[in-house]
Amino acid sequence: MSGILVGVTGQDWRNAVLEEFAGALRGEGLAENTVRAYRRDANDLLVRLAIDSTAELSAVTLDDLREWLADHMERGEARASLARRGASVKRLFRWSRRQGLTPTEPSARLQTPSAHSRLPRVLTQGEALTLMERALAQAAASGPLGLRDHALVELIYATGIRVSEAVALDLGQVNLGDRLVRVHGKGGKERTTPFGLSAARSLERWIDLGRPAVIAATAWGGEQALFLGARGGRLGARQAREVVQRLARVCGLGELAPHGLRHSAATHLLEGGAD
């Protein structure tokens, strides 16, 4: 590996990585158009995840890559473009592992939509209501974790935030009185997002009743995360996705990923006259 990356960070690091990556692709005999496309995709990933050092590249997870790809899905990109983006990051991390930049290949299990698969559908407002009602019923019957699941889907649907942003929230970022949540998004950018009364009520029940019960049961009190897992630590993005998917299946809504719920939120706001 070239010593150009030693002690380099920021945009200089990013440019150096992209040049080294593109050079390796050319060495494998790829067409120049393909090299340029893969380089653009790799740059898009690094910029969106605010990666500008070898340490940050090594910290990328499969969930990060799924969220990145989901963001492009939500923008309505063509299936061919999504498939190419998946191939690009697989090449990037295969190369980075071989060069000793990353210890593993988080992209190894990244699945991209096939050319004939459908984008996750947007729920109708009636379907969204059914999902929320089911989550509420489960909250009444399933104890503390049911309260958590209800609050999670209500918050995602009410705000349209990413699942990765939801599980990263701490208690101090939620203002129940003003019904606002401070979200730390990609690239370290912060935004404040309002939510409605239904989400506020579900969050209040989780914070006042469910969350303390989880902490008491696990004897784990050092976590400031808003959403906790069954063992008391911060809820993971994968577990949060499973919550949404499980509730959707129980409601007969088929497969629904959190970014589908997020897309539904935006669509229903527009249908309701929002800018």
PDB file of C-alpha atoms in Angstrom:
ATOM      1  CA  MET A   1       0.000   0.000   0.000  1.00  0.00           C
ATOM      2  CA  SER A   2       1.225   3.464  -0.861  1.00  0.00           C
ATOM      3  CA  GLY A   3       2.449   5.535   2.058  1.00  0.00           C
ATOM      4  CA  ILE A   4       0.278   8.429   0.900  1.00  0.00           C
ATOM      5  CA  LEU A   5      -2.355   7.492   3.496  1.00  0.00           C
ATOM      6  CA  VAL A   6      -0.010   7.532   6.466  1.00  0.00           C
ATOM      7  CA  GLY A   7      -0.925  10.407   8.790  1.00  0.00           C
ATOM      8  CA  VAL A   8      -3.391  11.867   6.263  1.00  0.00           C
ATOM      9  CA  THR A   9      -7.000  12.786   7.119  1.00  0.00           C
ATOM     10  CA  GLY A  10      -9.785  14.932   5.743  1.00  0.00           C
ATOM     11  CA  GLN A  11     -10.333  15.601   2.073  1.00  0.00           C
ATOM     12  CA  ASP A  12      -6.713  14.733   1.262  1.00  0.00           C
ATOM     13  CA  TRP A  13      -7.239  11.261   2.741  1.00  0.00           C
ATOM     14  CA  ARG A  14     -10.478  10.805   0.831  1.00  0.00           C
ATOM     15  CA  ASN A  15      -8.903  11.852  -2.470  1.00  0.00           C
ATOM     16  CA  ALA A  16      -5.941   9.553  -1.890  1.00  0.00           C
ATOM     17  CA  VAL A  17      -8.156   6.561  -1.120  1.00  0.00           C
ATOM     18  CA  LEU A  18     -10.310   7.170  -4.183  1.00  0.00           C
ATOM     19  CA  GLU A  19      -7.277   7.464  -6.445  1.00  0.00           C
ATOM     20  CA  GLU A  20      -5.711   4.291  -5.048  1.00  0.00           C
ATOM     21  CA  PHE A  21      -9.043   2.465  -5.376  1.00  0.00           C
ATOM     22  CA  ALA A  22      -9.541   3.629  -8.965  1.00  0.00           C
ATOM     23  CA  GLY A  23      -5.994   2.603  -9.837  1.00  0.00           C
ATOM     24  CA  ALA A  24      -6.598  -0.880  -8.447  1.00  0.00           C
ATOM     25  CA  LEU A  25      -9.764  -1.202 -10.530  1.00  0.00           C
ATOM     26  CA  ARG A  26      -7.880  -0.217 -13.668  1.00  0.00           C
ATOM     27  CA  GLY A  27      -5.247  -2.808 -12.775  1.00  0.00           C
ATOM     28  CA  GLU A  28      -8.007  -5.439 -12.775  1.00  0.00           C
ATOM     29  CA  GLY A  29      -8.870  -4.508 -16.354  1.00  0.00           C
ATOM     30  CA  LEU A  30     -12.184  -2.745 -15.730  1.00  0.00           C
ATOM     31  CA  ALA A  31     -13.425  -0.360 -18.383  1.00  0.00           C
ATOM     32  CA  GLU A  32     -12.765   3.323 -17.688  1.00  0.00           C
ATOM     33  CA  ASN A  33     -16.490   4.138 -17.546  1.00  0.00           C
ATOM     34  CA  THR A  34     -16.934   1.445 -14.891  1.00  0.00           C
ATOM     35  CA  VAL A  35     -13.950   2.741 -12.925  1.00  0.00           C
ATOM     36  CA  ARG A  36     -15.376   6.268 -12.935  1.00  0.00           C
ATOM     37  CA  ALA A  37     -18.814   5.022 -11.834  1.00  0.00           C
ATOM     38  CA  TYR A  38     -17.364   2.943  -8.986  1.00  0.00           C
ATOM     39  CA  ARG A  39     -15.200   5.866  -7.895  1.00  0.00           C
ATOM     40  CA  ARG A  40     -18.228   8.187  -7.824  1.00  0.00           C
ATOM     41  CA  ASP A  41     -20.192   5.692  -5.750  1.00  0.00           C
ATOM     42  CA  ALA A  42     -17.291   5.242  -3.336  1.00  0.00           C
ATOM     43  CA  ASN A  43     -16.975   9.014  -2.974  1.00  0.00           C
ATOM     44  CA  ASP A  44     -20.715   9.316  -2.344  1.00  0.00           C
ATOM     45  CA  LEU A  45     -20.457   6.753   0.469  1.00  0.00           C
ATOM     46  CA  LEU A  46     -17.463   8.454   2.090  1.00  0.00           C
ATOM     47  CA  VAL A  47     -19.096  11.878   1.941  1.00  0.00           C
ATOM     48  CA  ARG A  48     -22.516  10.775   3.191  1.00  0.00           C
ATOM     49  CA  LEU A  49     -21.047   8.857   6.118  1.00  0.00           C
ATOM     50  CA  ALA A  50     -18.532  11.666   6.794  1.00  0.00           C
ATOM     51  CA  ILE A  51     -15.588   9.262   6.496  1.00  0.00           C
ATOM     52  CA  ASP A  52     -12.260  11.032   6.124  1.00  0.00           C
ATOM     53  CA  SER A  53      -9.767   8.802   7.912  1.00  0.00           C
ATOM     54  CA  THR A  54      -8.688   5.175   7.961  1.00  0.00           C
ATOM     55  CA  ALA A  55     -10.059   4.763  11.495  1.00  0.00           C
ATOM     56  CA  GLU A  56     -13.511   5.942  10.414  1.00  0.00           C
ATOM     57  CA  LEU A  57     -13.457   3.649   7.381  1.00  0.00           C
ATOM     58  CA  SER A  58     -12.643   0.714   9.658  1.00  0.00           C
ATOM     59  CA  ALA A  59     -15.656   1.558  11.841  1.00  0.00           C
ATOM     60  CA  VAL A  60     -18.225   1.281   9.014  1.00  0.00           C
ATOM     61  CA  THR A  61     -20.826  -1.418   9.663  1.00  0.00           C
ATOM     62  CA  LEU A  62     -23.232  -3.392   7.517  1.00  0.00           C
ATOM     63  CA  ASP A  63     -26.084  -1.312   8.972  1.00  0.00           C
ATOM     64  CA  ASP A  64     -24.345   1.887   7.819  1.00  0.00           C
ATOM     65  CA  LEU A  65     -24.166   0.503   4.277  1.00  0.00           C
ATOM     66  CA  ARG A  66     -27.795  -0.606   4.363  1.00  0.00           C
ATOM     67  CA  GLU A  67     -28.891   2.863   5.463  1.00  0.00           C
ATOM     68  CA  TRP A  68     -26.801   4.469   2.704  1.00  0.00           C
ATOM     69  CA  LEU A  69     -28.379   2.238   0.084  1.00  0.00           C
ATOM     70  CA  ALA A  70     -31.847   2.773   1.573  1.00  0.00           C
ATOM     71  CA  ASP A  71     -31.412   6.531   1.252  1.00  0.00           C
ATOM     72  CA  HIS A  72     -30.823   6.113  -2.471  1.00  0.00           C
ATOM     73  CA  MET A  73     -33.806   3.764  -2.690  1.00  0.00           C
ATOM     74  CA  GLU A  74     -36.053   6.408  -1.156  1.00  0.00           C
ATOM     75  CA  ARG A  75     -34.977   8.872  -3.820  1.00  0.00           C
ATOM     76  CA  GLY A  76     -36.432   6.560  -6.441  1.00  0.00           C
ATOM     77  CA  GLU A  77     -33.179   5.533  -8.092  1.00  0.00           C
ATOM     78  CA  ALA A  78     -33.354   2.953 -10.853  1.00  0.00           C
ATOM     79  CA  ARG A  79     -32.737  -0.664  -9.908  1.00  0.00           C
ATOM     80  CA  ALA A  80     -29.667  -0.774 -12.117  1.00  0.00           C
ATOM     81  CA  SER A  81     -28.170   2.192 -10.266  1.00  0.00           C
ATOM     82  CA  LEU A  82     -28.825   0.603  -6.881  1.00  0.00           C
ATOM     83  CA  ALA A  83     -27.268  -2.653  -8.023  1.00  0.00           C
ATOM     84  CA  ARG A  84     -24.194  -0.776  -9.276  1.00  0.00           C
ATOM     85  CA  ARG A  85     -23.850   1.111  -5.986  1.00  0.00           C
ATOM     86  CA  GLY A  86     -23.909  -2.194  -4.137  1.00  0.00           C
ATOM     87  CA  ALA A  87     -21.246  -3.610  -6.430  1.00  0.00           C
ATOM     88  CA  SER A  88     -19.141  -0.479  -5.958  1.00  0.00           C
ATOM     89  CA  VAL A  89     -19.012  -0.666  -2.160  1.00  0.00           C
ATOM     90  CA  LYS A  90     -18.382  -4.404  -2.264  1.00  0.00           C
ATOM     91  CA  ARG A  91     -15.355  -3.704  -4.463  1.00  0.00           C
ATOM     92  CA  LEU A  92     -14.281  -0.834  -2.209  1.00  0.00           C
ATOM     93  CA  PHE A  93     -14.245  -2.885   0.986  1.00  0.00           C
ATOM     94  CA  ARG A  94     -12.761  -5.950  -0.676  1.00  0.00           C
ATOM     95  CA  TRP A  95      -9.915  -3.721  -1.833  1.00  0.00           C
ATOM     96  CA  SER A  96      -9.600  -1.921   1.524  1.00  0.00           C
ATOM     97  CA  ARG A  97      -9.329  -5.204   3.418  1.00  0.00           C
ATOM     98  CA  ARG A  98      -6.658  -6.491   1.092  1.00  0.00           C
ATOM     99  CA  GLN A  99      -4.727  -3.254   1.538  1.00  0.00           C
ATOM    100  CA  GLY A 100      -4.970  -3.457   5.328  1.00  0.00           C
ATOM    101  CA  LEU A 101      -7.171  -0.365   5.640  1.00  0.00           C
ATOM    102  CA  THR A 102     -10.067  -2.306   7.169  1.00  0.00           C
ATOM    103  CA  PRO A 103     -10.000  -5.536   9.178  1.00  0.00           C
ATOM    104  CA  THR A 104     -13.182  -6.929   7.607  1.00  0.00           C
ATOM    105  CA  GLU A 105     -15.564  -6.478   4.689  1.00  0.00           C
ATOM    106  CA  PRO A 106     -18.826  -5.080   6.122  1.00  0.00           C
ATOM    107  CA  SER A 107     -20.250  -5.139   2.590  1.00  0.00           C
ATOM    108  CA  ALA A 108     -19.905  -8.920   2.264  1.00  0.00           C
ATOM    109  CA  ARG A 109     -23.527  -9.494   3.322  1.00  0.00           C
ATOM    110  CA  LEU A 110     -24.963  -6.362   1.736  1.00  0.00           C
ATOM    111  CA  GLN A 111     -27.923  -7.295  -0.443  1.00  0.00           C
ATOM    112  CA  THR A 112     -28.956  -5.102  -3.335  1.00  0.00           C
ATOM    113  CA  PRO A 113     -32.340  -5.167  -5.059  1.00  0.00           C
ATOM    114  CA  SER A 114     -32.483  -7.345  -8.134  1.00  0.00           C
ATOM    115  CA  ALA A 115     -33.518  -5.820 -11.423  1.00  0.00           C
ATOM    116  CA  HIS A 116     -37.029  -7.235 -11.107  1.00  0.00           C
ATOM    117  CA  SER A 117     -37.701  -6.701  -7.408  1.00  0.00           C
ATOM    118  CA  ARG A 118     -39.980  -3.887  -6.298  1.00  0.00           C
ATOM    119  CA  LEU A 119     -39.151  -0.904  -4.164  1.00  0.00           C
ATOM    120  CA  PRO A 120     -40.785  -1.048  -0.728  1.00  0.00           C
ATOM    121  CA  ARG A 121     -44.309   0.239  -1.186  1.00  0.00           C
ATOM    122  CA  VAL A 122     -45.726   3.258   0.574  1.00  0.00           C
ATOM    123  CA  LEU A 123     -48.439   2.448   3.091  1.00  0.00           C
ATOM    124  CA  THR A 124     -51.855   3.976   2.701  1.00  0.00           C
ATOM    125  CA  GLN A 125     -52.907   6.144   5.610  1.00  0.00           C
ATOM    126  CA  GLY A 126     -55.323   3.388   6.635  1.00  0.00           C
ATOM    127  CA  GLU A 127     -52.530   0.819   6.657  1.00  0.00           C
ATOM    128  CA  ALA A 128     -50.332   3.129   8.703  1.00  0.00           C
ATOM    129  CA  LEU A 129     -53.163   3.541  11.216  1.00  0.00           C
ATOM    130  CA  THR A 130     -53.562  -0.245  11.388  1.00  0.00           C
ATOM    131  CA  LEU A 131     -49.844  -0.622  12.080  1.00  0.00           C
ATOM    132  CA  MET A 132     -49.939   1.946  14.888  1.00  0.00           C
ATOM    133  CA  GLU A 133     -53.051   0.377  16.410  1.00  0.00           C
ATOM    134  CA  ARG A 134     -51.415  -3.038  16.362  1.00  0.00           C
ATOM    135  CA  ALA A 135     -48.317  -1.621  18.039  1.00  0.00           C
ATOM    136  CA  LEU A 136     -50.538  -0.025  20.696  1.00  0.00           C
ATOM    137  CA  ALA A 137     -52.370  -3.308  21.318  1.00  0.00           C
ATOM    138  CA  GLN A 138     -49.055  -5.136  21.620  1.00  0.00           C
ATOM    139  CA  ALA A 139     -47.818  -2.494  24.044  1.00  0.00           C
ATOM    140  CA  ALA A 140     -50.759  -3.235  26.335  1.00  0.00           C
ATOM    141  CA  ALA A 141     -50.182  -6.983  26.159  1.00  0.00           C
ATOM    142  CA  SER A 142     -46.412  -7.416  25.870  1.00  0.00           C
ATOM    143  CA  GLY A 143     -44.986  -5.434  28.756  1.00  0.00           C
ATOM    144  CA  PRO A 144     -42.040  -2.990  28.636  1.00  0.00           C
ATOM    145  CA  LEU A 145     -40.660  -4.034  25.256  1.00  0.00           C
ATOM    146  CA  GLY A 146     -44.110  -3.667  23.724  1.00  0.00           C
ATOM    147  CA  LEU A 147     -44.154  -0.075  24.985  1.00  0.00           C
ATOM    148  CA  ARG A 148     -40.745   0.439  23.398  1.00  0.00           C
ATOM    149  CA  ASP A 149     -41.835  -0.993  20.045  1.00  0.00           C
ATOM    150  CA  HIS A 150     -44.939   1.185  19.986  1.00  0.00           C
ATOM    151  CA  ALA A 151     -42.915   4.318  20.760  1.00  0.00           C
ATOM    152  CA  LEU A 152     -40.335   3.412  18.117  1.00  0.00           C
ATOM    153  CA  VAL A 153     -42.781   2.995  15.210  1.00  0.00           C
ATOM    154  CA  GLU A 154     -44.806   6.031  16.288  1.00  0.00           C
ATOM    155  CA  LEU A 155     -41.678   8.194  16.367  1.00  0.00           C
ATOM    156  CA  ILE A 156     -40.359   7.023  12.988  1.00  0.00           C
ATOM    157  CA  TYR A 157     -43.753   7.517  11.365  1.00  0.00           C
ATOM    158  CA  ALA A 158     -44.341  10.886  13.065  1.00  0.00           C
ATOM    159  CA  THR A 159     -40.947  12.349  12.175  1.00  0.00           C
ATOM    160  CA  GLY A 160     -39.660  10.433   9.158  1.00  0.00           C
ATOM    161  CA  ILE A 161     -36.249  10.013  10.789  1.00  0.00           C
ATOM    162  CA  ARG A 162     -33.964   7.145   9.795  1.00  0.00           C
ATOM    163  CA  VAL A 163     -33.891   4.042  11.950  1.00  0.00           C
ATOM    164  CA  SER A 164     -30.194   4.665  12.607  1.00  0.00           C
ATOM    165  CA  GLU A 165     -31.078   8.150  13.856  1.00  0.00           C
ATOM    166  CA  ALA A 166     -33.873   6.805  16.058  1.00  0.00           C
ATOM    167  CA  VAL A 167     -31.707   4.251  17.856  1.00  0.00           C
ATOM    168  CA  ALA A 168     -28.932   6.836  18.303  1.00  0.00           C
ATOM    169  CA  LEU A 169     -31.205   9.165  20.268  1.00  0.00           C
ATOM    170  CA  ASP A 170     -30.493   9.859  23.936  1.00  0.00           C
ATOM    171  CA  LEU A 171     -33.115  10.887  26.470  1.00  0.00           C
ATOM    172  CA  GLY A 172     -31.881  14.469  26.482  1.00  0.00           C
ATOM    173  CA  GLN A 173     -32.655  14.874  22.799  1.00  0.00           C
ATOM    174  CA  VAL A 174     -36.403  14.395  23.286  1.00  0.00           C
ATOM    175  CA  ASN A 175     -38.575  17.298  24.476  1.00  0.00           C
ATOM    176  CA  LEU A 176     -42.000  15.878  25.291  1.00  0.00           C
ATOM    177  CA  GLY A 177     -43.386  19.238  26.391  1.00  0.00           C
ATOM    178  CA  ASP A 178     -42.726  20.942  23.059  1.00  0.00           C
ATOM    179  CA  ARG A 179     -42.938  17.651  21.126  1.00  0.00           C
ATOM    180  CA  LEU A 180     -39.542  18.098  19.483  1.00  0.00           C
ATOM    181  CA  VAL A 181     -36.621  15.776  18.939  1.00  0.00           C
ATOM    182  CA  ARG A 182     -33.039  16.824  18.176  1.00  0.00           C
ATOM    183  CA  VAL A 183     -31.593  14.457  15.597  1.00  0.00           C
ATOM    184  CA  HIS A 184     -27.912  14.043  14.777  1.00  0.00           C
ATOM    185  CA  GLY A 185     -27.880  13.100  11.114  1.00  0.00           C
ATOM    186  CA  LYS A 186     -25.263  12.133   8.578  1.00  0.00           C
ATOM    187  CA  GLY A 187     -22.128  14.229   8.571  1.00  0.00           C
ATOM    188  CA  GLY A 188     -22.715  15.380  12.148  1.00  0.00           C
ATOM    189  CA  LYS A 189     -25.521  17.738  11.100  1.00  0.00           C
ATOM    190  CA  GLU A 190     -28.192  18.394  13.720  1.00  0.00           C
ATOM    191  CA  ARG A 191     -31.836  19.166  13.038  1.00  0.00           C
ATOM    192  CA  THR A 192     -34.913  19.587  15.217  1.00  0.00           C
ATOM    193  CA  THR A 193     -38.002  17.681  14.163  1.00  0.00           C
ATOM    194  CA  PRO A 194     -41.551  17.992  15.579  1.00  0.00           C
ATOM    195  CA  PHE A 195     -43.822  15.051  16.328  1.00  0.00           C
ATOM    196  CA  GLY A 196     -47.514  14.710  17.089  1.00  0.00           C
ATOM    197  CA  LEU A 197     -49.540  13.930  20.186  1.00  0.00           C
ATOM    198  CA  SER A 198     -49.842  10.201  19.483  1.00  0.00           C
ATOM    199  CA  ALA A 199     -46.072   9.798  19.291  1.00  0.00           C
ATOM    200  CA  ALA A 200     -45.654  11.957  22.406  1.00  0.00           C
ATOM    201  CA  ARG A 201     -48.018   9.761  24.405  1.00  0.00           C
ATOM    202  CA  SER A 202     -46.302   6.544  23.314  1.00  0.00           C
ATOM    203  CA  LEU A 203     -42.875   8.011  24.147  1.00  0.00           C
ATOM    204  CA  GLU A 204     -44.091   9.162  27.556  1.00  0.00           C
ATOM    205  CA  ARG A 205     -45.395   5.681  28.413  1.00  0.00           C
ATOM    206  CA  TRP A 206     -42.112   4.112  27.328  1.00  0.00           C
ATOM    207  CA  ILE A 207     -39.933   6.618  29.188  1.00  0.00           C
ATOM    208  CA  ASP A 208     -42.028   6.640  32.380  1.00  0.00           C
ATOM    209  CA  LEU A 209     -43.035   2.977  32.552  1.00  0.00           C
ATOM    210  CA  GLY A 210     -41.299   0.710  30.056  1.00  0.00           C
ATOM    211  CA  ARG A 211     -37.750   1.992  30.158  1.00  0.00           C
ATOM    212  CA  PRO A 212     -37.421   1.923  33.967  1.00  0.00           C
ATOM    213  CA  ALA A 213     -38.817  -1.620  33.983  1.00  0.00           C
ATOM    214  CA  VAL A 214     -36.164  -2.771  31.487  1.00  0.00           C
ATOM    215  CA  ILE A 215     -33.438  -1.146  33.565  1.00  0.00           C
ATOM    216  CA  ALA A 216     -34.763  -2.739  36.770  1.00  0.00           C
ATOM    217  CA  ALA A 217     -34.939  -6.171  35.138  1.00  0.00           C
ATOM    218  CA  THR A 218     -31.431  -5.994  33.711  1.00  0.00           C
ATOM    219  CA  ALA A 219     -29.719  -4.023  36.491  1.00  0.00           C
ATOM    220  CA  TRP A 220     -28.182  -1.865  33.764  1.00  0.00           C
ATOM    221  CA  GLY A 221     -28.489   1.816  34.567  1.00  0.00           C
ATOM    222  CA  GLY A 222     -25.594   3.452  32.765  1.00  0.00           C
ATOM    223  CA  GLU A 223     -27.169   3.842  29.341  1.00  0.00           C
ATOM    224  CA  GLN A 224     -28.665   7.209  28.320  1.00  0.00           C
ATOM    225  CA  ALA A 225     -30.151   5.790  25.124  1.00  0.00           C
ATOM    226  CA  LEU A 226     -33.799   6.545  24.501  1.00  0.00           C
ATOM    227  CA  PHE A 227     -34.498   3.053  23.180  1.00  0.00           C
ATOM    228  CA  LEU A 228     -33.083   0.083  25.072  1.00  0.00           C
ATOM    229  CA  GLY A 229     -32.677  -3.543  24.079  1.00  0.00           C
ATOM    230  CA  ALA A 230     -33.858  -6.496  26.125  1.00  0.00           C
ATOM    231  CA  ARG A 231     -30.510  -6.609  27.971  1.00  0.00           C
ATOM    232  CA  GLY A 232     -30.583  -2.953  28.939  1.00  0.00           C
ATOM    233  CA  GLY A 233     -28.087  -1.554  26.430  1.00  0.00           C
ATOM    234  CA  ARG A 234     -28.845   0.673  23.458  1.00  0.00           C
ATOM    235  CA  LEU A 235     -31.230  -0.863  20.936  1.00  0.00           C
ATOM    236  CA  GLY A 236     -29.415  -1.753  17.711  1.00  0.00           C
ATOM    237  CA  ALA A 237     -30.508  -0.708  14.243  1.00  0.00           C
ATOM    238  CA  ARG A 238     -30.973  -4.333  13.178  1.00  0.00           C
ATOM    239  CA  GLN A 239     -33.261  -5.038  16.144  1.00  0.00           C
ATOM    240  CA  ALA A 240     -35.230  -1.884  15.370  1.00  0.00           C
ATOM    241  CA  ARG A 241     -35.721  -3.013  11.778  1.00  0.00           C
ATOM    242  CA  GLU A 242     -36.975  -6.356  13.021  1.00  0.00           C
ATOM    243  CA  VAL A 243     -39.539  -4.579  15.206  1.00  0.00           C
ATOM    244  CA  VAL A 244     -41.023  -2.766  12.206  1.00  0.00           C
ATOM    245  CA  GLN A 245     -40.914  -5.842   9.992  1.00  0.00           C
ATOM    246  CA  ARG A 246     -42.542  -8.070  12.608  1.00  0.00           C
ATOM    247  CA  LEU A 247     -45.392  -5.636  13.249  1.00  0.00           C
ATOM    248  CA  ALA A 248     -46.007  -5.231   9.516  1.00  0.00           C
ATOM    249  CA  ARG A 249     -46.229  -9.008   9.009  1.00  0.00           C
ATOM    250  CA  VAL A 250     -48.645  -9.385  11.919  1.00  0.00           C
ATOM    251  CA  CYS A 251     -50.855  -6.708  10.361  1.00  0.00           C
ATOM    252  CA  GLY A 252     -50.819  -8.494   7.004  1.00  0.00           C
ATOM    253  CA  LEU A 253     -48.898  -5.659   5.359  1.00  0.00           C
ATOM    254  CA  GLY A 254     -46.153  -7.880   3.978  1.00  0.00           C
ATOM    255  CA  GLU A 255     -42.512  -6.895   4.125  1.00  0.00           C
ATOM    256  CA  LEU A 256     -42.000  -3.347   5.357  1.00  0.00           C
ATOM    257  CA  ALA A 257     -38.565  -1.943   6.167  1.00  0.00           C
ATOM    258  CA  PRO A 258     -38.201   1.153   8.367  1.00  0.00           C
ATOM    259  CA  HIS A 259     -37.228   3.269   5.369  1.00  0.00           C
ATOM    260  CA  GLY A 260     -40.583   2.282   3.847  1.00  0.00           C
ATOM    261  CA  LEU A 261     -42.304   3.606   6.961  1.00  0.00           C
ATOM    262  CA  ARG A 262     -40.179   6.755   6.712  1.00  0.00           C
ATOM    263  CA  HIS A 263     -41.163   7.193   3.076  1.00  0.00           C
ATOM    264  CA  SER A 264     -44.814   6.686   4.032  1.00  0.00           C
ATOM    265  CA  ALA A 265     -44.518   9.473   6.601  1.00  0.00           C
ATOM    266  CA  ALA A 266     -43.262  11.923   3.983  1.00  0.00           C
ATOM    267  CA  THR A 267     -45.925  10.895   1.494  1.00  0.00           C
ATOM    268  CA  HIS A 268     -48.761  11.308   3.996  1.00  0.00           C
ATOM    269  CA  LEU A 269     -47.478  14.733   5.055  1.00  0.00           C
ATOM    270  CA  LEU A 270     -47.545  15.845   1.436  1.00  0.00           C
ATOM    271  CA  GLU A 271     -50.999  14.376   0.956  1.00  0.00           C
ATOM    272  CA  GLY A 272     -52.100  16.347   3.996  1.00  0.00           C
ATOM    273  CA  GLY A 273     -50.953  19.622   2.451  1.00  0.00           C
ATOM    274  CA  ALA A 274     -47.489  19.974   3.972  1.00  0.00           C
ATOM    275  CA  ASP A 275     -44.807  21.800   2.027  1.00  0.00           C
TER     276      ASP A 275
END
